[in-house]
Coordinates of N, CA and C in Angstrom, one line a residue:
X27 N 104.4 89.2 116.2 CA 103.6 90.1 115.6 C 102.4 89.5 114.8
X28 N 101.2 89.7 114.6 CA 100.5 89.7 114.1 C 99.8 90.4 112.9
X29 N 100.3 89.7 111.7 CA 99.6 90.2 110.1 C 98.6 89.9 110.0
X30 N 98.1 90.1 109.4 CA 96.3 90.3 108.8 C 95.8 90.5 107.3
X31 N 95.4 89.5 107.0 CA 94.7 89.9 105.6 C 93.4 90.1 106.1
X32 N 92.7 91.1 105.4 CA 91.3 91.7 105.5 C 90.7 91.0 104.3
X33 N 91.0 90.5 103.5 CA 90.2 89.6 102.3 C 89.7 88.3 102.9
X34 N 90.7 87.6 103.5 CA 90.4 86.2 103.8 C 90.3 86.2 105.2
X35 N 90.3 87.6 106.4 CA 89.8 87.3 107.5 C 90.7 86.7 108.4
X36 N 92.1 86.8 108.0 CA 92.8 85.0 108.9 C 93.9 86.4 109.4
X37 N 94.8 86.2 110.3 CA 95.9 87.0 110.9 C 96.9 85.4 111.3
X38 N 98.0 85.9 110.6 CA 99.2 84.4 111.5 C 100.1 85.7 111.9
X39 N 101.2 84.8 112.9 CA 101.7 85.0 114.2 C 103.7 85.4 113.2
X40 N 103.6 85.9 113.3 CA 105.1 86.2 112.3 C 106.1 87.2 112.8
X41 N 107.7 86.8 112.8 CA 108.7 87.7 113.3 C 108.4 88.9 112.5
X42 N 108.4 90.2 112.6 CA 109.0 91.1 112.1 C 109.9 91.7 110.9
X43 N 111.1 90.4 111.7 CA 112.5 90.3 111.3 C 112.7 90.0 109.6
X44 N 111.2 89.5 109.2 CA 111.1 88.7 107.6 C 111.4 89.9 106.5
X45 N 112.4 89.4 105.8 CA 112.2 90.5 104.6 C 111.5 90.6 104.0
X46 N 110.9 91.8 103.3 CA 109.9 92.2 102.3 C 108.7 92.0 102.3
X47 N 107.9 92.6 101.8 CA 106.7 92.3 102.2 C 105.9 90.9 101.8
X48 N 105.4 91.0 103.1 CA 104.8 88.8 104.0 C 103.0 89.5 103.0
X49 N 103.2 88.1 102.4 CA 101.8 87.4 101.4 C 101.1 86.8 102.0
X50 N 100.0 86.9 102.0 CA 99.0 85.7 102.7 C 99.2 84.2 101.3
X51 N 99.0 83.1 102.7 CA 98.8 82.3 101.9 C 97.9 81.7 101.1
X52 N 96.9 82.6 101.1 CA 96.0 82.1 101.1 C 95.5 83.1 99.4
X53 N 95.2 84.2 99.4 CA 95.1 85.0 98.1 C 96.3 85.8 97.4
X54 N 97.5 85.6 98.4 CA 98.6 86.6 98.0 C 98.8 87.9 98.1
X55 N 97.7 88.5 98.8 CA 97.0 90.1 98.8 C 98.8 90.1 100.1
X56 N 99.1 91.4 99.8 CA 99.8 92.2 101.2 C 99.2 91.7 102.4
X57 N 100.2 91.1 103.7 CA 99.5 91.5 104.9 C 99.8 93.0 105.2
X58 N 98.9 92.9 106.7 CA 99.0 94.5 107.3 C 100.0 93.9 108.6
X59 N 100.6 94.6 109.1 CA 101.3 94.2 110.5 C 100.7 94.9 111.2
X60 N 99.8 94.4 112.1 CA 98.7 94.6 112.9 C 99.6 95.1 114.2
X61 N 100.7 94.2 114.7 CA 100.9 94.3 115.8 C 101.0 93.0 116.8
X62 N 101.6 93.0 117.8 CA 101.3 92.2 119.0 C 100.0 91.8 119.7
X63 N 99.5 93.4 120.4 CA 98.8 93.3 120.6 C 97.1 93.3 120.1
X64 N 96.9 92.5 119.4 CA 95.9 92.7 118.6 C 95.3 91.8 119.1
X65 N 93.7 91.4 119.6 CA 92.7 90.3 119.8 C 92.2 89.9 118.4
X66 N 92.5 88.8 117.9 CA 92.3 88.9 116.6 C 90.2 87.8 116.5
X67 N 89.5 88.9 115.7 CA 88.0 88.3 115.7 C 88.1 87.1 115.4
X68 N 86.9 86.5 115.7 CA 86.9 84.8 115.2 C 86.7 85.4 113.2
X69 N 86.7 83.9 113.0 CA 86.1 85.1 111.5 C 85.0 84.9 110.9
X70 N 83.9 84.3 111.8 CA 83.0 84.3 111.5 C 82.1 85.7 112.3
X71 N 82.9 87.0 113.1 CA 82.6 87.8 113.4 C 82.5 88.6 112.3
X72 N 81.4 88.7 112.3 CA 81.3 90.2 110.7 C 81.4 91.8 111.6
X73 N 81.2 91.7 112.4 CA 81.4 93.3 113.2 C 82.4 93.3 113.7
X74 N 82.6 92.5 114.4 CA 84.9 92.4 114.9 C 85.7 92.5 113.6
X75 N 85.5 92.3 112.5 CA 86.4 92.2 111.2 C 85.9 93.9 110.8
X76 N 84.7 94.3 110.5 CA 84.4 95.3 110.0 C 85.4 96.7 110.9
X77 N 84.9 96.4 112.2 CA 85.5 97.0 112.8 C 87.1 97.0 112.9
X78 N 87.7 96.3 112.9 CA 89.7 95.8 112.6 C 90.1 96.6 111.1
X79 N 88.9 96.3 110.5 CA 89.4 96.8 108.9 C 89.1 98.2 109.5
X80 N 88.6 99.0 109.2 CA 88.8 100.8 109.7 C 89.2 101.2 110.4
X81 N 89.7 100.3 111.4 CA 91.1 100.6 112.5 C 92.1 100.5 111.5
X82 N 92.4 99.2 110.7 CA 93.9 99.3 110.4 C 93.7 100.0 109.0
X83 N 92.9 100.8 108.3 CA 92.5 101.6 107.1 C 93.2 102.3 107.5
X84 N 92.8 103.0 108.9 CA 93.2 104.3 109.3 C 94.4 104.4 109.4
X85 N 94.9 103.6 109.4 CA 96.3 103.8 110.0 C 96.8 103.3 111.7
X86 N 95.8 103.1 112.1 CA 96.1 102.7 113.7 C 96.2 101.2 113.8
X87 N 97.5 100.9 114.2 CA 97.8 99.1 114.7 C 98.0 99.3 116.1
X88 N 98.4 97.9 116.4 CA 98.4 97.2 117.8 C 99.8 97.0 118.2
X89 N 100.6 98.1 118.0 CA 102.2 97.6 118.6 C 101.9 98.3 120.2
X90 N 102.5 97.9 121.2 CA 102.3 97.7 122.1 C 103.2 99.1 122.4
X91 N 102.8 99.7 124.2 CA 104.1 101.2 124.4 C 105.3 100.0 125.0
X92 N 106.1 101.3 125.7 CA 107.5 100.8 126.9 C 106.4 100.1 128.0
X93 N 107.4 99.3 128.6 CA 106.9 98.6 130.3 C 105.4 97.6 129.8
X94 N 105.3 97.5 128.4 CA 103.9 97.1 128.5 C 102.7 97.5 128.9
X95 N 102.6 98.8 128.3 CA 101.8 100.0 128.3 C 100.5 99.9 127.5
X96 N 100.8 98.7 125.9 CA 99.6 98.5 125.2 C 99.6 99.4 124.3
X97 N 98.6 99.1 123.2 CA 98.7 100.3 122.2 C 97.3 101.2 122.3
X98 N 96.7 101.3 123.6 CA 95.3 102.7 124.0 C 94.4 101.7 123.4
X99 N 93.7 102.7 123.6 CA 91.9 102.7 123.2 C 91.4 102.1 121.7
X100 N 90.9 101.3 121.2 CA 90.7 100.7 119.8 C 90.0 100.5 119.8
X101 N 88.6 100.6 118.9 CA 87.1 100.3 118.8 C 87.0 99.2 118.3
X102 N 85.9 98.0 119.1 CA 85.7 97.0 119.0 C 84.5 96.4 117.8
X103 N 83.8 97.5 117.9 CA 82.6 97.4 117.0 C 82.0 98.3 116.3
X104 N 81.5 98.0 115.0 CA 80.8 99.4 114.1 C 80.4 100.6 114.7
X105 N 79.2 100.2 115.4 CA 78.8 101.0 116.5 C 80.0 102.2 116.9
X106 N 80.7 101.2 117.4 CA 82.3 102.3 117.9 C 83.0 103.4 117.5
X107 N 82.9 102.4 116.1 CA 83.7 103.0 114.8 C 82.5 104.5 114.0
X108 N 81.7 104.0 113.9 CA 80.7 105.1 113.9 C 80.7 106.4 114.8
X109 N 80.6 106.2 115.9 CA 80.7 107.5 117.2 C 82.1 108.0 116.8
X110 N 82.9 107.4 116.6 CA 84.2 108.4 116.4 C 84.6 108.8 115.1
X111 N 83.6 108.2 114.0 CA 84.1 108.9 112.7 C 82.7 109.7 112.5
X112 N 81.7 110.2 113.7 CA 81.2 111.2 113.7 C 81.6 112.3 114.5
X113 N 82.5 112.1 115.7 CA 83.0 112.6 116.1 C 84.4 113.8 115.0
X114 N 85.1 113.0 114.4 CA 85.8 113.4 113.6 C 85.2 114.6 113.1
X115 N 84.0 114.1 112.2 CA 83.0 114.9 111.5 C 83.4 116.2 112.0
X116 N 82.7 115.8 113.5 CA 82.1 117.3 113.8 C 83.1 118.0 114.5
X117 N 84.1 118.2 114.7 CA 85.2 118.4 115.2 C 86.2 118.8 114.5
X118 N 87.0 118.0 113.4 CA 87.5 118.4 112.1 C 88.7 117.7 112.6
X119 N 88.6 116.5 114.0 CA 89.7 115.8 114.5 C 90.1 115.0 113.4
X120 N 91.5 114.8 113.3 CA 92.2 113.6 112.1 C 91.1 111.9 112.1
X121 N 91.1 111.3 111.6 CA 90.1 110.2 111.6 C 91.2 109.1 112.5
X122 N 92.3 109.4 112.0 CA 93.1 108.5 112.6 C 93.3 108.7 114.8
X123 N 93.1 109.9 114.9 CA 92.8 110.3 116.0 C 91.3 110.2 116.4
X124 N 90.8 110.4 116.1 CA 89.3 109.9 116.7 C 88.8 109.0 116.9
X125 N 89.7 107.5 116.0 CA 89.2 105.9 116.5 C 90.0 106.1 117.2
X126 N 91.1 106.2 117.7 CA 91.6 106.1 119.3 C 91.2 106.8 120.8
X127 N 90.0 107.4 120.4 CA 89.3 108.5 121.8 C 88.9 107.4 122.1
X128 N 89.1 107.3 123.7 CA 88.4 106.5 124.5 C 86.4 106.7 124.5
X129 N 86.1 107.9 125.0 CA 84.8 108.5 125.0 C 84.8 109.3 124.0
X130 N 83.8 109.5 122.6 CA 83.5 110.3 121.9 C 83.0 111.5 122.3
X131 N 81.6 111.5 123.3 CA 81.5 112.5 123.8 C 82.6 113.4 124.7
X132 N 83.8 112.7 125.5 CA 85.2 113.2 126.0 C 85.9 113.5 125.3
X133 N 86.4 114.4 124.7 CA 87.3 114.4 123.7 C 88.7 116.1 124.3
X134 N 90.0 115.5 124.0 CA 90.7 116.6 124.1 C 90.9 117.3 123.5
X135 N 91.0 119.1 123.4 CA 91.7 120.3 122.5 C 90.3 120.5 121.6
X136 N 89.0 119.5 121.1 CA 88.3 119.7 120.2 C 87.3 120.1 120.5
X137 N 86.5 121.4 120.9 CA 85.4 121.7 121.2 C 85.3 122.5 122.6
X138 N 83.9 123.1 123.0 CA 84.4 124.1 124.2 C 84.1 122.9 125.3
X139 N 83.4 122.2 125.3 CA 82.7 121.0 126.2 C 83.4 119.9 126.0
X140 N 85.0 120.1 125.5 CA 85.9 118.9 125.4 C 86.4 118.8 125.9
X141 N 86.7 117.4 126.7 CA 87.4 117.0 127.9 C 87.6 115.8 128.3
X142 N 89.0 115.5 128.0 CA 89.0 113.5 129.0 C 88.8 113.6 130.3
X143 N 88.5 112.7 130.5 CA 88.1 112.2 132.3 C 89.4 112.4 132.6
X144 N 89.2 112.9 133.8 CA 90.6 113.5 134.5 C 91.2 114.4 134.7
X145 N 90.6 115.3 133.5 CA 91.2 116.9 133.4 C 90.0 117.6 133.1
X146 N 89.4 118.0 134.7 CA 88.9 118.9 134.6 C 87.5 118.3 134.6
X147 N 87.1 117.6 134.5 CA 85.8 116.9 134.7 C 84.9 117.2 135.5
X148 N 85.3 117.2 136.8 CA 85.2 117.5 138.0 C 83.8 118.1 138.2
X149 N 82.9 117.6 138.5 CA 81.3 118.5 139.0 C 81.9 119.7 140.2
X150 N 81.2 120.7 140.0 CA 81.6 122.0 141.3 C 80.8 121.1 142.3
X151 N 81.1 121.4 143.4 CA 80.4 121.1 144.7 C 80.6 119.1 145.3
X152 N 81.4 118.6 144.1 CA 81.0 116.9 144.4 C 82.8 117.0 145.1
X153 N 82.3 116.2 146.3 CA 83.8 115.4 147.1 C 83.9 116.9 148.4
X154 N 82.0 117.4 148.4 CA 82.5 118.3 150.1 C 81.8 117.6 150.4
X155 N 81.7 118.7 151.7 CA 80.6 118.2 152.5 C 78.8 118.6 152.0
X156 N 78.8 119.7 151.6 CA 77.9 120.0 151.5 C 76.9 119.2 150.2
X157 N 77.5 118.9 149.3 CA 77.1 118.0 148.4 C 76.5 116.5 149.3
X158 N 77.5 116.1 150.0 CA 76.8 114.5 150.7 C 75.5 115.2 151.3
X159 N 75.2 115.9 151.9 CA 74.3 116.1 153.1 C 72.9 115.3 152.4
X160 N 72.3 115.4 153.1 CA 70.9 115.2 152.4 C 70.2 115.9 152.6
X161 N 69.2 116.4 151.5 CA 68.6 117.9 151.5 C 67.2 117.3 152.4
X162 N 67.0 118.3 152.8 CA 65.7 118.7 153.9 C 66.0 118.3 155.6
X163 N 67.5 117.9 155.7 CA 67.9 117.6 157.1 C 68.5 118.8 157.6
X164 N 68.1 119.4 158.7 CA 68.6 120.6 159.8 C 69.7 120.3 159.8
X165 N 70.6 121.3 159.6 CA 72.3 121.3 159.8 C 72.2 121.3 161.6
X166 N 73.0 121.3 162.1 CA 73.7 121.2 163.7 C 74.2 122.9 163.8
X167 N 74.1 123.5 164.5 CA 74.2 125.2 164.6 C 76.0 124.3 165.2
X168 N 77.3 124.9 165.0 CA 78.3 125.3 165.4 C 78.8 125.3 166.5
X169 N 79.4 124.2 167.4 CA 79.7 124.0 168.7 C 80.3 125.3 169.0
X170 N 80.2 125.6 170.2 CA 81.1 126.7 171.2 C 81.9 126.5 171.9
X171 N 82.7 127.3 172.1 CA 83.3 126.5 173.3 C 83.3 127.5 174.6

């Protein structure tokens, strides 16, 4: 697992298994148990750290699902983190749920135009025939037999 101090920037590699709450060694501050799966920023990244800290603020870490499933969608950058805590905004979604939307503009249950890829996406008319054609070409009139 991977702990994290947000003061000093640093995350070490630690069983779980440790009693009580694991100190940095560095200021003594609490770590956070980030998780396994966590890409941890160099730390001279100021937008990879900025970013990690309002993921693990929120509440969302990096423990991984069953089969090695991963722990979803995590925003990488301010930027990121921005689109979904305006998303929240405007929606009235939990904060903790909206850094995990893959697409801001996609969103499930929140809105009339909300929707993950996959359910329901779907343009009318795309995957016939009549969509491929190319427009201004004479259709073929209907063999007979």
């Amino acid at each position: 697992m991977h702990f994290v101090c947000l003061a000093c920037r640093a995350a070490w590699k630690k069983t779980p298994a440790s009693q009580g709450p694991v100190r940095c060694p560095q200021c003594r501050a609490e770590l956070i148990n980030a998780g396994a799966d966590l890409a941890v920023p160099k730390r001279r990244d100021d937008a990879g750290w900025r970013a990690l800290e309002a993921v693990l603020r929120a509440g969302l870490t990096f423990h991984g699902g069953c089969c090695g499933t991963g722990p979803g969608y995590r925003p990488r950058t301010p930027r990121e983190v921005q689109e979904r805590l305006a998303l929240a905004g405007r929606t009235g979604m939990p904060v903790k749920k909206a850094l995990a939307v893959v697409d801001p503009t996609l969103t499930d249950r929140y809105g009339a135009a909300a929707r993950t890829p996959g359910r329901g996406t779907r343009t009318p008319g795309r995957g016939t025939r009549t969509a491929r054609r190319a427009t201004g070409v004479p259709q073929r009139p209907p063999k007979t037999a």
